[in-house]
Short mmCIF file of C-alpha atoms in Angstrom, two decimals:
data_model
loop_
_atom_site.label_atom_id
_atom_site.label_comp_id
_atom_site.label_asym_id
_atom_site.label_seq_id
_atom_site.Cartn_x
_atom_site.Cartn_y
_atom_site.Cartn_z
CA UNK A 206 94.35 105.44 100.95
CA UNK A 207 94.73 108.78 102.71
CA UNK A 208 93.14 111.66 100.79
CA UNK A 209 95.09 114.81 101.71
CA UNK A 210 93.12 117.24 99.51
CA UNK A 211 89.33 117.61 99.62
CA UNK A 212 86.61 120.21 99.86
CA UNK A 213 84.18 118.31 102.06
CA UNK A 214 83.35 120.99 104.62
CA UNK A 215 79.83 122.30 103.98
CA UNK A 216 79.16 125.88 102.91
CA UNK A 217 82.66 127.28 103.40
CA UNK A 218 84.01 127.44 99.83
CA UNK A 219 83.08 126.14 96.38
CA UNK A 220 82.95 122.56 97.67
CA UNK A 221 80.15 120.76 99.49
CA UNK A 222 76.91 122.73 99.66
CA UNK A 223 75.53 121.19 102.85
CA UNK A 224 76.04 118.44 105.41
CA UNK A 225 74.00 115.89 103.45
CA UNK A 226 76.27 116.36 100.44
CA UNK A 227 79.30 116.09 102.71
CA UNK A 228 78.11 112.73 104.06
CA UNK A 229 77.53 111.48 100.51
CA UNK A 230 81.05 112.57 99.58
CA UNK A 231 82.45 110.75 102.59
CA UNK A 232 80.52 107.62 101.61
CA UNK A 233 82.12 107.82 98.15
CA UNK A 234 85.52 108.12 99.79
CA UNK A 235 85.00 105.15 102.06
CA UNK A 236 83.81 102.79 99.32
CA UNK A 237 86.85 103.71 97.22
CA UNK A 238 89.26 102.64 99.95
CA UNK A 239 89.90 105.94 101.70
CA UNK A 240 90.43 105.45 105.44
CA UNK A 241 91.49 109.01 106.29
CA UNK A 242 90.64 112.33 104.65
CA UNK A 243 91.85 115.87 105.28
CA UNK A 244 89.39 118.71 104.74
CA UNK A 245 91.21 121.47 102.86
CA UNK A 246 88.87 124.40 102.13
CA UNK A 247 90.21 127.27 100.05
CA UNK A 248 91.99 129.93 102.09
CA UNK A 249 93.25 133.27 100.79
CA UNK A 250 91.49 132.78 97.45
CA UNK A 251 90.37 136.24 96.40
CA UNK A 252 91.66 137.49 99.74
CA UNK A 253 89.08 135.52 101.73
CA UNK A 254 90.60 133.89 104.81
CA UNK A 255 88.09 131.94 106.90
CA UNK A 256 89.14 131.69 110.51
CA UNK A 257 90.96 128.58 111.64
CA UNK A 258 88.38 128.27 114.41
CA UNK A 259 85.59 128.03 111.83
CA UNK A 260 87.47 125.34 109.90
CA UNK A 261 88.10 123.31 113.05
CA UNK A 262 84.49 123.65 114.21
CA UNK A 263 83.11 122.54 110.86
CA UNK A 264 85.56 119.63 110.76
CA UNK A 265 84.41 118.51 114.21
CA UNK A 266 80.75 118.75 113.15
CA UNK A 267 81.42 116.67 110.04
CA UNK A 268 83.37 114.08 112.04
CA UNK A 269 80.51 113.72 114.52
CA UNK A 270 77.94 113.41 111.71
CA UNK A 271 80.09 110.77 109.98
CA UNK A 272 80.33 108.84 113.23
CA UNK A 273 76.54 108.89 113.64
CA UNK A 274 76.21 107.68 110.03
CA UNK A 275 78.64 104.80 110.78
CA UNK A 276 81.04 105.89 108.05
CA UNK A 277 84.42 104.18 108.52
CA UNK A 278 86.60 107.20 107.83
CA UNK A 279 88.75 109.54 109.92
CA UNK A 280 88.47 113.27 109.20
CA UNK A 281 91.11 115.92 109.83
CA UNK A 282 91.26 119.67 109.41
CA UNK A 283 93.50 121.55 107.00
CA UNK A 284 93.40 124.11 104.21
CA UNK A 285 94.41 124.77 100.61
CA UNK A 286 96.14 128.14 100.71
CA UNK A 287 96.66 130.39 97.72
CA UNK A 288 100.29 131.46 97.75
CA UNK A 289 100.90 135.18 97.69
CA UNK A 290 102.42 137.76 100.02
CA UNK A 291 99.43 137.69 102.36
CA UNK A 292 100.35 134.22 103.63
CA UNK A 293 103.22 135.73 105.59
CA UNK A 294 100.63 137.76 107.50
CA UNK A 295 98.46 134.91 108.80
CA UNK A 296 100.82 131.93 108.81
CA UNK A 297 102.76 132.50 112.01
CA UNK A 298 105.92 130.77 113.14
CA UNK A 299 105.20 128.24 115.87
CA UNK A 300 101.52 127.91 114.96
CA UNK A 301 100.14 125.07 112.83
CA UNK A 302 96.84 126.82 112.07
CA UNK A 303 95.76 126.03 108.47
CA UNK A 304 98.19 123.08 108.33
CA UNK A 305 97.30 119.47 107.49
CA UNK A 306 96.03 117.37 110.40
CA UNK A 307 97.81 119.42 113.04
CA UNK A 308 101.21 118.83 111.43
CA UNK A 309 103.74 121.34 110.00
CA UNK A 310 102.73 120.24 106.46
CA UNK A 311 100.89 122.97 104.59
CA UNK A 312 99.06 122.67 101.26
CA UNK A 313 99.81 125.56 98.90
CA UNK A 314 98.14 126.52 95.63
CA UNK A 315 99.76 128.56 92.88
CA UNK A 316 97.82 130.57 90.33
CA UNK A 317 98.32 131.07 86.60
CA UNK A 318 99.89 134.42 87.47
CA UNK A 319 102.36 132.99 90.00
CA UNK A 320 105.96 133.62 89.01
CA UNK A 321 108.27 130.75 89.91
CA UNK A 322 111.02 132.89 91.42
CA UNK A 323 108.62 134.88 93.60
CA UNK A 324 106.77 131.72 94.68
CA UNK A 325 110.06 130.08 95.61
CA UNK A 326 111.04 133.03 97.81
CA UNK A 327 107.69 132.92 99.63
CA UNK A 328 107.94 129.17 100.14
CA UNK A 329 111.47 129.54 101.47
CA UNK A 330 110.23 132.09 104.02
CA UNK A 331 107.55 129.63 105.11
CA UNK A 332 110.18 126.93 105.47
CA UNK A 333 112.20 129.25 107.70
CA UNK A 334 109.09 129.54 109.87
CA UNK A 335 108.99 125.77 110.24
CA UNK A 336 106.36 124.86 107.66
CA UNK A 337 106.70 121.85 105.35
CA UNK A 338 105.30 122.96 101.95
CA UNK A 339 103.18 120.69 99.76
CA UNK A 340 102.23 121.98 96.30
CA UNK A 341 98.60 121.18 95.45
CA UNK A 342 97.82 119.60 92.04
CA UNK A 343 101.28 120.42 90.67
CA UNK A 344 100.32 119.04 87.23
CA UNK A 345 98.27 122.21 86.62
CA UNK A 346 101.19 124.62 86.78
CA UNK A 347 102.51 125.16 83.28
CA UNK A 348 105.19 127.50 84.62
CA UNK A 349 106.68 124.46 86.40
CA UNK A 350 105.75 121.61 84.06
CA UNK A 351 107.37 123.46 81.15
CA UNK A 352 110.57 123.79 83.20
CA UNK A 353 111.06 120.44 84.94
CA UNK A 354 114.57 121.44 85.99
CA UNK A 355 112.96 124.07 88.23
CA UNK A 356 110.55 121.46 89.59
CA UNK A 357 113.41 119.10 90.43
CA UNK A 358 115.28 121.97 92.08
CA UNK A 359 112.22 122.73 94.23
CA UNK A 360 111.85 119.09 95.25
CA UNK A 361 115.51 118.96 96.25
CA UNK A 362 114.84 121.98 98.49
CA UNK A 363 112.13 120.06 100.35
CA UNK A 364 109.01 121.13 98.45
CA UNK A 365 106.67 118.15 98.19
CA UNK A 366 104.23 117.53 95.35
CA UNK A 367 100.57 116.45 95.35
CA UNK A 368 98.62 115.37 92.27
CA UNK A 369 94.88 114.97 91.76
CA UNK A 370 93.96 111.38 91.11
CA UNK A 371 91.40 112.49 88.53
CA UNK A 372 94.24 113.74 86.35
CA UNK A 373 95.39 110.13 85.89
CA UNK A 374 91.98 109.17 84.45
CA UNK A 375 91.92 112.04 81.95
CA UNK A 376 89.04 113.74 83.78
CA UNK A 377 90.78 117.10 83.53
CA UNK A 378 91.87 116.56 79.93
CA UNK A 379 94.61 114.77 78.02
CA UNK A 380 97.12 117.56 78.64
CA UNK A 381 97.04 117.20 82.43
CA UNK A 382 97.00 113.42 82.06
CA UNK A 383 100.29 113.67 80.18
CA UNK A 384 101.67 115.86 82.94
CA UNK A 385 100.87 113.40 85.75
CA UNK A 386 102.21 110.50 83.71
CA UNK A 387 105.47 112.44 83.27
CA UNK A 388 105.56 113.13 87.01
CA UNK A 389 104.92 109.45 87.75
CA UNK A 390 107.68 108.36 85.36
CA UNK A 391 110.09 110.61 87.23
CA UNK A 392 108.95 109.53 90.72
CA UNK A 393 107.78 113.06 91.47
CA UNK A 394 104.34 112.34 92.91
CA UNK A 395 104.56 112.36 96.70
CA UNK A 396 100.87 112.59 97.61
CA UNK A 397 97.50 111.99 95.98
CA UNK A 398 94.21 113.74 96.63
CA UNK A 399 90.73 113.63 95.22
CA UNK A 400 90.34 117.43 95.29
CA UNK A 401 86.69 116.41 95.62
CA UNK A 402 84.20 119.26 95.49
CA UNK A 403 80.72 117.79 94.91
CA UNK A 404 78.77 114.58 94.41
CA UNK A 405 77.78 115.33 90.80
CA UNK A 406 81.23 116.25 89.46
CA UNK A 407 84.83 116.34 90.76
CA UNK A 408 83.83 113.79 93.36
CA UNK A 409 85.75 112.09 96.15
CA UNK A 410 85.35 108.66 94.51
CA UNK A 411 88.89 107.44 93.80
CA UNK A 412 88.13 103.98 92.35
CA UNK A 413 88.55 104.93 88.70
CA UNK A 414 91.77 106.68 89.59
CA UNK A 415 93.06 103.59 91.37
CA UNK A 416 92.37 101.54 88.22
CA UNK A 417 94.15 104.17 86.11
CA UNK A 418 97.22 103.94 88.35
CA UNK A 419 97.37 100.15 87.97
CA UNK A 420 97.07 100.48 84.19
CA UNK A 421 99.77 103.14 84.09
CA UNK A 422 102.11 100.97 86.15
CA UNK A 423 101.71 98.16 83.62
CA UNK A 424 102.00 100.50 80.63
CA UNK A 425 105.25 102.06 81.83
CA UNK A 426 106.63 98.77 83.20
CA UNK A 427 107.17 100.68 86.43
CA UNK A 428 107.52 98.87 89.74
CA UNK A 429 106.25 101.89 91.68
CA UNK A 430 102.89 101.22 93.34
CA UNK A 431 101.83 104.85 93.59
CA UNK A 432 98.61 104.12 95.49
CA UNK A 433 100.56 102.35 98.25
CA UNK A 434 103.54 104.69 98.21
CA UNK A 435 101.52 107.89 98.50
CA UNK A 436 99.44 106.35 101.28
CA UNK A 437 102.62 105.59 103.20
CA UNK A 438 103.85 109.13 102.58
CA UNK A 439 100.56 110.62 103.75
CA UNK A 440 100.73 108.57 106.95
CA UNK A 441 103.78 110.67 107.79
CA UNK A 442 101.57 113.75 107.76
CA UNK A 443 99.11 112.16 110.18
CA UNK A 444 101.98 111.03 112.43
CA UNK A 445 103.84 114.35 112.15
CA UNK A 446 106.94 112.71 110.72
CA UNK A 447 109.28 114.23 108.12
CA UNK A 448 109.27 112.86 104.57
CA UNK A 449 112.53 112.73 102.63
CA UNK A 450 111.65 111.39 99.17
CA UNK A 451 114.27 110.48 96.59
CA UNK A 452 114.53 113.16 93.91
CA UNK A 453 115.86 112.44 90.41
CA UNK A 454 118.95 114.27 89.18
CA UNK A 455 117.42 114.88 85.77
CA UNK A 456 114.03 114.76 84.06
CA UNK A 457 113.37 111.57 82.14
CA UNK A 458 111.47 112.27 78.93
CA UNK A 459 109.00 109.82 77.43
CA UNK A 460 110.56 107.51 74.89
CA UNK A 461 109.25 107.93 71.38
CA UNK A 462 107.43 105.08 69.69
CA UNK A 463 108.61 103.52 66.43
CA UNK A 464 106.34 105.73 64.30
CA UNK A 465 107.60 108.88 66.02
CA UNK A 466 111.22 107.81 65.60
CA UNK A 467 110.73 107.11 61.89
CA UNK A 468 108.64 110.13 60.97
CA UNK A 469 109.33 112.61 63.77
CA UNK A 470 105.72 113.16 64.79
#
């Protein structure tokens, strides 16, 4: 597994508090089958934009510490960038600063206040500058999940979608679990991430999520091995190759059970 979304860098955002916690988080990742992980600290949240140099230096420090601790995991630099007009100021054409693992792929976060039409215009401008947009934890965005036709339209325009593996376990609540199951049913999950923040909660341990994916595959009688497929997709980020996923023409709704069909509830 390649974890493309994590907050493992120490003392830079609301993630890891210190290097010891970071190493514990990396140990959790490794034992859950993660071979590669991208550090994606928050950028532009509340207007705070840590320098790319700081992110790269911290990533190098963590990689060296992990090597000394004999942790079998590769660590790359990146960022999770809040999408608003400021991104056009510090994301420059021809520069892959704040991108994932030195590639053109860039992880973008919407907010509850993000308007779909405005977000789409900003993303399009980033695409014109050569960036490949990836939407972080798309299952959280009600403004998109309530309008799946918009989501499909975005995907057809080259916007890729990442989900948090914890959403498949119900960690973030039944509502988000329903969202990721709908996305899975429609083959609209391109990448997975732990979105790991700490060792006590929202961890980088993906084992329970892996089990949830296997159970979901059996439940939906779906042949899609999402763990394997998203790992293969993420390898394209590390190898700086373009991903062209198949996008459905329409949104497939969940079939109602017998009780729901008889009584409408």
